[in-house]
Structure formats: C-alpha cells, structure tokens
Tab-separated table of C-alpha atoms in Angstrom:
chain	number	residue	atom	x	y	z
A	582	UNK	CA	75.168	122.054	44.710
A	583	UNK	CA	72.243	120.939	46.854
A	584	UNK	CA	71.499	117.863	48.925
A	585	UNK	CA	68.489	116.119	47.375
A	586	UNK	CA	68.289	112.982	49.488
A	587	UNK	CA	69.924	111.243	52.437
A	588	UNK	CA	69.692	107.604	53.512
A	589	UNK	CA	70.690	106.440	56.991
A	590	UNK	CA	71.472	102.939	58.127
A	591	UNK	CA	72.207	102.155	61.800
A	592	UNK	CA	73.108	105.791	62.463
A	593	UNK	CA	72.291	106.817	66.054
A	594	UNK	CA	68.583	106.086	66.609
A	595	UNK	CA	67.813	105.537	62.904
A	596	UNK	CA	67.856	101.866	61.871
A	597	UNK	CA	66.824	102.564	58.277
A	598	UNK	CA	65.471	105.884	57.008
A	599	UNK	CA	65.620	108.262	54.078
A	600	UNK	CA	64.602	111.884	53.582
A	601	UNK	CA	64.247	114.239	50.624
A	602	UNK	CA	65.202	117.909	50.668
A	603	UNK	CA	64.457	120.968	48.566
A	604	UNK	CA	66.806	123.785	47.441
A	605	UNK	CA	65.423	126.365	49.873
A	606	UNK	CA	64.170	126.070	53.471
A	607	UNK	CA	63.413	122.600	54.841
A	608	UNK	CA	61.800	122.134	58.266
A	609	UNK	CA	62.291	119.047	60.463
A	610	UNK	CA	59.426	119.114	62.941
A	611	UNK	CA	58.977	116.923	65.999
A	612	UNK	CA	58.900	116.740	69.761
A	613	UNK	CA	62.091	116.342	71.790
A	614	UNK	CA	63.975	113.024	71.580
A	615	UNK	CA	62.443	112.136	68.208
A	616	UNK	CA	65.714	112.238	66.262
A	617	UNK	CA	65.712	115.780	64.861
A	618	UNK	CA	69.258	116.599	65.955
A	619	UNK	CA	70.454	113.106	64.966
A	620	UNK	CA	69.168	113.697	61.433
A	621	UNK	CA	70.870	117.090	61.338
A	622	UNK	CA	74.094	115.461	62.543
A	623	UNK	CA	73.804	112.825	59.812
A	624	UNK	CA	73.615	115.616	57.224
A	625	UNK	CA	76.554	117.417	58.845
A	626	UNK	CA	78.587	114.204	58.859
A	627	UNK	CA	77.834	113.550	55.193
A	628	UNK	CA	79.016	117.067	54.334
A	629	UNK	CA	82.067	117.346	56.587
A	630	UNK	CA	83.128	113.759	57.283
A	631	UNK	CA	82.662	114.052	61.054
A	632	UNK	CA	79.860	114.569	63.583
A	633	UNK	CA	79.310	117.760	65.558
A	634	UNK	CA	78.479	116.558	69.058
A	635	UNK	CA	81.324	116.302	71.567
A	636	UNK	CA	81.196	112.530	71.914
A	637	UNK	CA	83.161	109.603	70.575
A	638	UNK	CA	82.506	108.888	66.919
A	639	UNK	CA	81.792	105.314	67.932
A	640	UNK	CA	78.478	106.579	69.310
A	641	UNK	CA	77.348	107.481	65.789
A	642	UNK	CA	76.960	103.736	65.160
A	643	UNK	CA	74.034	101.963	66.818
A	644	UNK	CA	75.106	100.071	69.913
A	645	UNK	CA	74.773	96.465	68.713
A	646	UNK	CA	75.746	97.149	65.082
A	647	UNK	CA	79.187	96.930	63.511
A	648	UNK	CA	78.733	99.708	60.972
A	649	UNK	CA	76.620	102.699	59.983
A	650	UNK	CA	76.139	103.992	56.456
A	651	UNK	CA	75.234	107.485	55.277
A	652	UNK	CA	74.358	107.985	51.615
A	653	UNK	CA	73.442	111.222	49.904
A	654	UNK	CA	72.532	112.430	46.438
A	655	UNK	CA	73.845	115.859	45.510
A	656	UNK	CA	72.801	117.835	42.441
A	657	UNK	CA	74.345	120.794	40.630
A	658	UNK	CA	71.207	121.217	38.525
A	659	UNK	CA	72.532	119.117	35.676
A	660	UNK	CA	74.152	116.050	37.214
A	661	UNK	CA	73.695	113.979	40.352
A	662	UNK	CA	76.554	112.731	42.533
A	663	UNK	CA	76.125	109.825	44.944
A	664	UNK	CA	78.294	110.177	48.068
A	665	UNK	CA	78.539	107.605	50.834
A	666	UNK	CA	80.314	107.273	54.165
A	667	UNK	CA	80.788	103.906	55.834
A	668	UNK	CA	81.544	104.050	59.567
A	669	UNK	CA	83.009	100.839	60.980
A	670	UNK	CA	83.723	99.855	64.560
A	671	UNK	CA	87.461	99.291	64.982
A	672	UNK	CA	89.786	98.311	67.811
A	673	UNK	CA	90.347	100.442	70.923
A	674	UNK	CA	86.889	102.040	70.758
A	675	UNK	CA	87.732	103.781	67.512
A	676	UNK	CA	85.953	104.098	64.199
A	677	UNK	CA	87.212	103.598	60.690
A	678	UNK	CA	85.614	105.616	57.915
A	679	UNK	CA	85.494	104.799	54.221
A	680	UNK	CA	84.412	107.423	51.687
A	681	UNK	CA	82.839	106.742	48.306
A	682	UNK	CA	81.876	108.916	45.342
A	683	UNK	CA	79.614	107.178	42.832
A	684	UNK	CA	80.581	103.841	44.455
A	685	UNK	CA	84.332	104.473	44.010
A	686	UNK	CA	86.434	104.687	47.176
A	687	UNK	CA	88.096	108.075	47.654
A	688	UNK	CA	90.245	109.922	50.190
A	689	UNK	CA	88.456	112.107	52.705
A	690	UNK	CA	89.828	115.257	51.067
A	691	UNK	CA	88.648	114.207	47.626
A	692	UNK	CA	85.280	113.321	49.124
A	693	UNK	CA	84.925	116.700	50.835
A	694	UNK	CA	85.878	118.530	47.643
A	695	UNK	CA	82.657	117.251	46.025
A	696	UNK	CA	80.279	118.357	48.805
A	697	UNK	CA	79.194	121.784	50.045
A	698	UNK	CA	80.448	123.023	53.392
A	699	UNK	CA	78.106	122.756	56.377
A	700	UNK	CA	77.421	125.789	58.581
A	701	UNK	CA	75.797	124.703	61.847
A	702	UNK	CA	73.856	127.103	64.048
A	703	UNK	CA	72.580	125.871	67.431
A	704	UNK	CA	71.427	127.678	70.621
A	705	UNK	CA	74.545	126.603	72.526
A	706	UNK	CA	76.664	128.498	69.967
A	707	UNK	CA	76.031	131.603	72.078
A	708	UNK	CA	79.009	130.282	74.081
A	709	UNK	CA	81.212	131.412	71.174
A	710	UNK	CA	80.347	134.938	72.305
A	711	UNK	CA	79.983	134.522	76.069
A	712	UNK	CA	82.131	131.470	76.844
A	713	UNK	CA	85.793	130.863	77.572
A	714	UNK	CA	88.708	131.671	75.235
A	715	UNK	CA	89.070	127.934	74.545
A	716	UNK	CA	85.466	127.833	73.270
A	717	UNK	CA	86.175	130.702	70.884
A	718	UNK	CA	89.425	129.112	69.719
A	719	UNK	CA	87.608	125.856	69.019
A	720	UNK	CA	85.021	127.653	66.905
A	721	UNK	CA	87.581	129.463	64.757
A	722	UNK	CA	89.732	126.338	64.481
A	723	UNK	CA	86.707	124.367	63.269
A	724	UNK	CA	85.932	126.954	60.586
A	725	UNK	CA	89.520	127.043	59.316
A	726	UNK	CA	90.012	123.270	59.528
A	727	UNK	CA	86.879	122.659	57.462
A	728	UNK	CA	88.185	124.724	54.563
A	729	UNK	CA	91.973	124.262	54.899
A	730	UNK	CA	93.336	120.713	55.388
A	731	UNK	CA	96.852	122.104	55.884
A	732	UNK	CA	95.599	124.197	58.798
A	733	UNK	CA	93.928	121.147	60.320
A	734	UNK	CA	97.168	119.177	60.003
A	735	UNK	CA	99.324	121.978	61.417
A	736	UNK	CA	96.954	122.406	64.352
A	737	UNK	CA	97.076	118.672	65.101
A	738	UNK	CA	100.895	118.718	64.862
A	739	UNK	CA	101.060	121.721	67.173
A	740	UNK	CA	98.838	120.129	69.829
A	741	UNK	CA	100.770	116.858	69.774
A	742	UNK	CA	104.147	118.622	69.948
A	743	UNK	CA	102.900	120.858	72.778
A	744	UNK	CA	101.996	117.793	74.846
A	745	UNK	CA	105.461	116.327	74.267
A	746	UNK	CA	107.162	119.611	75.154
A	747	UNK	CA	105.162	119.892	78.356
A	748	UNK	CA	106.066	116.317	79.274
A	749	UNK	CA	109.741	117.155	78.885
A	750	UNK	CA	109.345	120.235	81.083
A	751	UNK	CA	107.490	118.240	83.749
A	752	UNK	CA	110.168	115.535	84.029
A	753	UNK	CA	113.520	117.216	83.331
A	754	UNK	CA	116.381	116.772	85.821
A	755	UNK	CA	119.261	118.544	84.116
A	756	UNK	CA	118.807	122.033	82.662
A	757	UNK	CA	121.561	121.524	80.069
A	758	UNK	CA	119.961	118.297	78.860
A	759	UNK	CA	116.554	119.960	78.883
A	760	UNK	CA	117.654	122.684	76.473
A	761	UNK	CA	118.959	120.076	74.049
A	762	UNK	CA	115.706	118.124	74.182
A	763	UNK	CA	113.600	121.237	73.712
A	764	UNK	CA	115.548	122.513	70.713
A	765	UNK	CA	113.864	120.199	68.206
A	766	UNK	CA	110.347	120.712	69.570
A	767	UNK	CA	110.786	124.484	69.789
A	768	UNK	CA	111.759	124.699	66.112
A	769	UNK	CA	108.891	122.400	65.167
A	770	UNK	CA	106.363	124.385	67.201
A	771	UNK	CA	107.571	127.676	65.710
A	772	UNK	CA	106.900	126.336	62.202
A	773	UNK	CA	103.388	125.142	63.073
A	774	UNK	CA	102.607	128.277	65.070
A	775	UNK	CA	103.549	130.632	62.239
A	776	UNK	CA	101.062	128.994	59.888
A	777	UNK	CA	98.279	128.816	62.497
A	778	UNK	CA	98.614	132.469	63.518
A	779	UNK	CA	98.783	133.674	59.894
A	780	UNK	CA	95.609	131.802	58.938
A	781	UNK	CA	93.746	132.947	62.030
A	782	UNK	CA	94.695	136.553	61.295
A	783	UNK	CA	93.620	136.221	57.651
A	784	UNK	CA	90.182	135.007	58.731
A	785	UNK	CA	89.833	137.828	61.252
A	786	UNK	CA	90.746	140.273	58.488
A	787	UNK	CA	87.980	138.744	56.327
A	788	UNK	CA	85.454	139.161	59.134
A	789	UNK	CA	86.469	142.762	59.756
A	790	UNK	CA	86.116	143.522	56.051
A	791	UNK	CA	82.496	142.309	56.295
A	792	UNK	CA	81.805	144.175	59.498
A	793	UNK	CA	78.101	144.935	59.322
A	794	UNK	CA	74.801	143.142	59.779
A	795	UNK	CA	71.765	145.276	59.145
A	796	UNK	CA	72.601	148.588	60.854
A	797	UNK	CA	74.990	146.984	63.364
A	798	UNK	CA	78.764	147.321	63.030
A	799	UNK	CA	81.146	144.728	64.499
A	800	UNK	CA	84.894	144.398	64.970
A	801	UNK	CA	86.998	141.435	66.035
A	802	UNK	CA	90.302	141.899	67.831
A	803	UNK	CA	92.650	138.928	67.535
A	804	UNK	CA	94.937	138.649	70.574
A	805	UNK	CA	97.644	136.358	69.246
A	806	UNK	CA	100.214	134.665	71.446
A	807	UNK	CA	103.059	133.749	69.086
A	808	UNK	CA	105.511	130.971	69.760
A	809	UNK	CA	108.945	132.219	68.655
A	810	UNK	CA	112.532	132.581	69.869
A	811	UNK	CA	112.043	136.153	71.111
A	812	UNK	CA	109.042	135.259	73.274
A	813	UNK	CA	110.705	132.050	74.496
A	814	UNK	CA	113.647	134.019	75.825
A	815	UNK	CA	111.321	136.323	77.759
A	816	UNK	CA	109.613	133.513	79.681
A	817	UNK	CA	112.497	131.013	79.872
A	818	UNK	CA	112.969	131.194	83.649
A	819	UNK	CA	109.248	131.102	84.426
A	820	UNK	CA	108.829	127.996	82.239
A	821	UNK	CA	111.610	126.243	84.129
A	822	UNK	CA	109.985	127.146	87.421
A	823	UNK	CA	106.402	126.263	86.454
A	824	UNK	CA	107.396	123.316	84.211
A	825	UNK	CA	104.906	124.026	81.431
A	826	UNK	CA	104.728	125.914	78.134
A	827	UNK	CA	103.551	129.467	78.747
A	828	UNK	CA	103.216	130.872	75.215
A	829	UNK	CA	101.755	129.838	71.899
A	830	UNK	CA	98.526	129.967	69.862
A	831	UNK	CA	96.851	127.612	72.345
A	832	UNK	CA	96.537	130.780	74.467
A	833	UNK	CA	95.109	133.041	71.732
A	834	UNK	CA	91.825	134.852	72.264
A	835	UNK	CA	89.336	136.860	70.219
A	836	UNK	CA	87.426	139.900	71.434
A	837	UNK	CA	84.209	140.888	69.658
A	838	UNK	CA	83.071	144.516	69.700
A	839	UNK	CA	79.870	146.164	68.513
A	840	UNK	CA	79.709	149.868	67.780
A	841	UNK	CA	77.188	151.532	70.061
A	842	UNK	CA	76.752	155.270	70.503
A	843	UNK	CA	80.029	156.032	68.706
A	844	UNK	CA	82.110	153.662	70.815
A	845	UNK	CA	83.119	150.025	70.637
A	846	UNK	CA	81.471	147.848	73.268
A	847	UNK	CA	82.646	144.347	74.186
A	848	UNK	CA	79.672	142.174	73.356
A	849	UNK	CA	80.377	139.403	75.868
A	850	UNK	CA	80.736	141.793	78.815
A	851	UNK	CA	78.293	144.593	78.051
A	852	UNK	CA	75.977	143.382	75.306
A	853	UNK	CA	72.376	142.412	76.031
A	854	UNK	CA	71.269	138.856	75.301
A	855	UNK	CA	69.660	140.099	72.096
A	856	UNK	CA	72.849	141.918	71.052
A	857	UNK	CA	74.906	138.798	71.760
A	858	UNK	CA	72.599	136.788	69.483
A	859	UNK	CA	72.912	139.387	66.725
A	860	UNK	CA	76.708	139.203	67.070
A	861	UNK	CA	76.454	135.433	66.686
A	862	UNK	CA	74.262	135.890	63.578
A	863	UNK	CA	76.997	138.147	62.203
A	864	UNK	CA	79.628	135.448	62.740
A	865	UNK	CA	77.472	132.752	61.147
A	866	UNK	CA	76.504	134.950	58.189
A	867	UNK	CA	80.188	135.600	57.530
A	868	UNK	CA	81.000	131.909	57.932
A	869	UNK	CA	78.596	131.317	55.033
A	870	UNK	CA	80.281	134.055	52.989
A	871	UNK	CA	83.764	132.763	53.793
A	872	UNK	CA	82.999	129.194	52.744
A	873	UNK	CA	81.346	130.519	49.608
A	874	UNK	CA	84.477	132.538	48.766
A	875	UNK	CA	86.722	129.480	49.212
A	876	UNK	CA	84.610	126.854	47.460
A	877	UNK	CA	82.787	126.448	44.173
A	878	UNK	CA	79.664	125.402	46.102
A	879	UNK	CA	77.349	127.420	48.278
A	880	UNK	CA	77.364	126.058	51.835
A	881	UNK	CA	74.330	124.391	53.384
A	882	UNK	CA	72.965	126.008	56.543
A	883	UNK	CA	71.845	123.733	59.386
A	884	UNK	CA	69.727	125.294	62.152
A	885	UNK	CA	69.232	123.171	65.262
A	886	UNK	CA	66.151	124.351	67.152
A	887	UNK	CA	67.123	128.023	67.191
A	888	UNK	CA	63.639	129.453	66.570
A	889	UNK	CA	62.528	128.816	70.147
A	890	UNK	CA	65.325	131.123	71.319
A	891	UNK	CA	64.419	134.087	69.119
A	892	UNK	CA	62.052	137.016	69.353
A	893	UNK	CA	60.161	138.218	66.263
A	894	UNK	CA	62.869	140.694	65.254
A	895	UNK	CA	65.612	138.078	65.336
A	896	UNK	CA	63.430	135.564	63.468
A	897	UNK	CA	63.103	138.099	60.668
A	898	UNK	CA	66.873	138.563	60.690
A	899	UNK	CA	67.459	134.808	60.382
A	900	UNK	CA	65.026	134.618	57.456
A	901	UNK	CA	67.000	137.346	55.689
A	902	UNK	CA	70.319	135.543	56.275
A	903	UNK	CA	69.141	132.217	54.820
A	904	UNK	CA	67.920	133.661	51.514
A	905	UNK	CA	69.798	131.936	48.688
A	906	UNK	CA	71.093	129.041	50.803
A	907	UNK	CA	69.711	125.548	51.136
A	908	UNK	CA	68.676	125.492	54.785
A	909	UNK	CA	67.602	122.569	56.960
A	910	UNK	CA	66.113	123.590	60.308
A	911	UNK	CA	64.810	121.561	63.245
A	912	UNK	CA	62.043	122.772	65.521
A	913	UNK	CA	59.517	121.616	68.090
A	914	UNK	CA	57.155	124.487	67.286
A	915	UNK	CA	54.216	123.688	65.018
A	916	UNK	CA	53.841	127.275	63.827
A	917	UNK	CA	57.399	127.357	62.435
A	918	UNK	CA	56.381	124.964	59.658
A	919	UNK	CA	54.308	127.806	58.200
A	920	UNK	CA	57.449	129.582	57.014
A	921	UNK	CA	58.316	126.650	54.728
A	922	UNK	CA	57.542	127.135	51.041
A	923	UNK	CA	55.245	124.092	50.801
A	924	UNK	CA	54.138	121.229	53.003
A	925	UNK	CA	56.587	119.018	51.080
A	926	UNK	CA	59.401	121.053	52.635
A	927	UNK	CA	58.358	119.852	56.105
A	928	UNK	CA	59.592	116.531	57.537
A	929	UNK	CA	57.606	115.394	60.562
A	930	UNK	CA	59.376	113.039	62.950
A	931	UNK	CA	56.934	111.271	65.252
C-alpha cells in the first residue's frame, strides 16, 4: 500500500495544496520555513490520526479557520482507497476529528487499519539514545500505541489512575482511610501495569532478536519497575512519608548497548556521536520491521531533514535501510535531490 496523493486544506501554513508521491524515494526540497515539516506532518497525521509535534492539535488548523481537511489516495497496485480526516475546532481549545474511508465515516481504528504505519525519523530523535528515561519511554510507548490500541488504552488508564492515586497520597489524613481508598486504585493499576510491562518486554525481545545493523551488534536491556503487591509492601512506609507513588512502569528505563571489542558498551554514555546515530538507525530499521510484521502493509518512512546531520558513510547506510519502502524525505540541500529516481520524485517548496 502506497500513498499516491495528498490534499491539504487549511492545515498549518497550507491554505490549499496537493502533492503526488511515487512508490520509492520522494524528496521535498526547500529552504527553512517553507512548509517542508508541515507537509511531512500532514502525511504522518493522515497515516496515524495524530500529528507528531509536541503542540496542541488545535494548532494543526489555521488560526482563523474552523476546520482543516486532509485527504489521501492510497493504492495497493490494483485498487485505490480515498481516506480523509476532518479536524474541527471544538470547545475548550480542543479538536474533534472525523475519519472517512471512501466518503463513509469510520472509527479511528477502522481508519488506521486501512493505512500503512508511519515511521518518522528526525534529527532530534537522537534524544531517544542520549536523553532522559522519560524520552525513551515516550518513544517506545509511541511505537506500541501505534500498533496496539489496547496498549494505548491501558497506558492512558494507567496514567489517569496514577494521578488519582498520587492525589490521594498527597491529601490523606487518616492512614486507615487511606488504605481503603488506595485498594481499588492499586488493583486497577496492577492490571494495567501487567499488560504494559508484558508488551514492552515483548517488543524488547523483538529488537534483541534483530540485533545487528551492518557489522554492528546491539542489545537492549529493559529495566522494568513493576507495580504489584510485593513491591507495594516494600515501599509502603516511604510512600506514606513522601506522599507519592514510588513504583510502576512510569519509572521504567531502557539501556542500549553496542558490542565493541568483545564487550558491551552503553551507547549513550560511551558511544561517539556517529555510533549513537548508528544505534538510532538500528532502532528505526527495526521499527520498520516490527510494523511490517504486525500489519499487512509495509510502513512508510518519513525523514525530516536528516541528511544535513550525516556524513557520507551514514548517508549510505540510510539509503540501504530505505530500500523497498516508500520514503518521503525533506531537505534544504540541493544536492540531495540527485539521489531521487527522477525529477518527478522531487517536490520543490518555494
């Protein structure tokens, strides 16, 4: 399944626009602030149902407009499917989204089942390797949520219940009453936590089964922090003293190692910048493989201005990774357009 065409109406800085794409590498070329990343986000939104920048969804709609519309034509080689998302301004600075397949309104899950997954690769993704544990958790949660709606729901339930549990701990006056109030939320959190931890571990196992990229070998260590009765008993007194929840998958972390000279080296602490990028390529390559293993469609790879960050060796590596995937890449560099198959594969935003 490939994306053949996208039409944008009142989406970010695009009033009305449409673009055609080809099954292999497509280049979006233009100077900064010309809408390259906005176009990539429109494609991502059409594939996943949500944007990728950490802003309110309301900002996807042009300021003085009441709605934005994204329309795309997908092809499996035999038939075309017309998918559309309507984003509407709603009360309380929220957005309402309506999803359509061939002009028939559908649920978001039904809509997403007819589109390929999106794998986004941007320079700031290096923070997955070098950033905080929360940044790594967010990355893995995004991957799992995109392919598993139950995981997404359990994660949302867990986060909401955690806030309520912490509120109870912050305000309790009687310890006996506190234990009664916590009983329900503890049981609820245990149920959500068990699913979250199991799915995270399964994905780590998948990554470790596909542990190489070129001649490099990688290993991920999942440091889980389960929420269960045994662990709760261990930290009971400290929780009462500190008045907050001290255990649970919201404290999980992931450690990435690369084999070097017959030993495992932590990439974030001891890897060079080039080695950290290669580790990130490994993660993204496996994200492609994982989505492909879980879906009937090959994912679409979106590259947001990564070529400016890469030396010649890493550019070659990226070109090897994208073989066989529809890829849409943004760049400010004129020479990058030369790697496109034809001039028709290059979109120039001026």
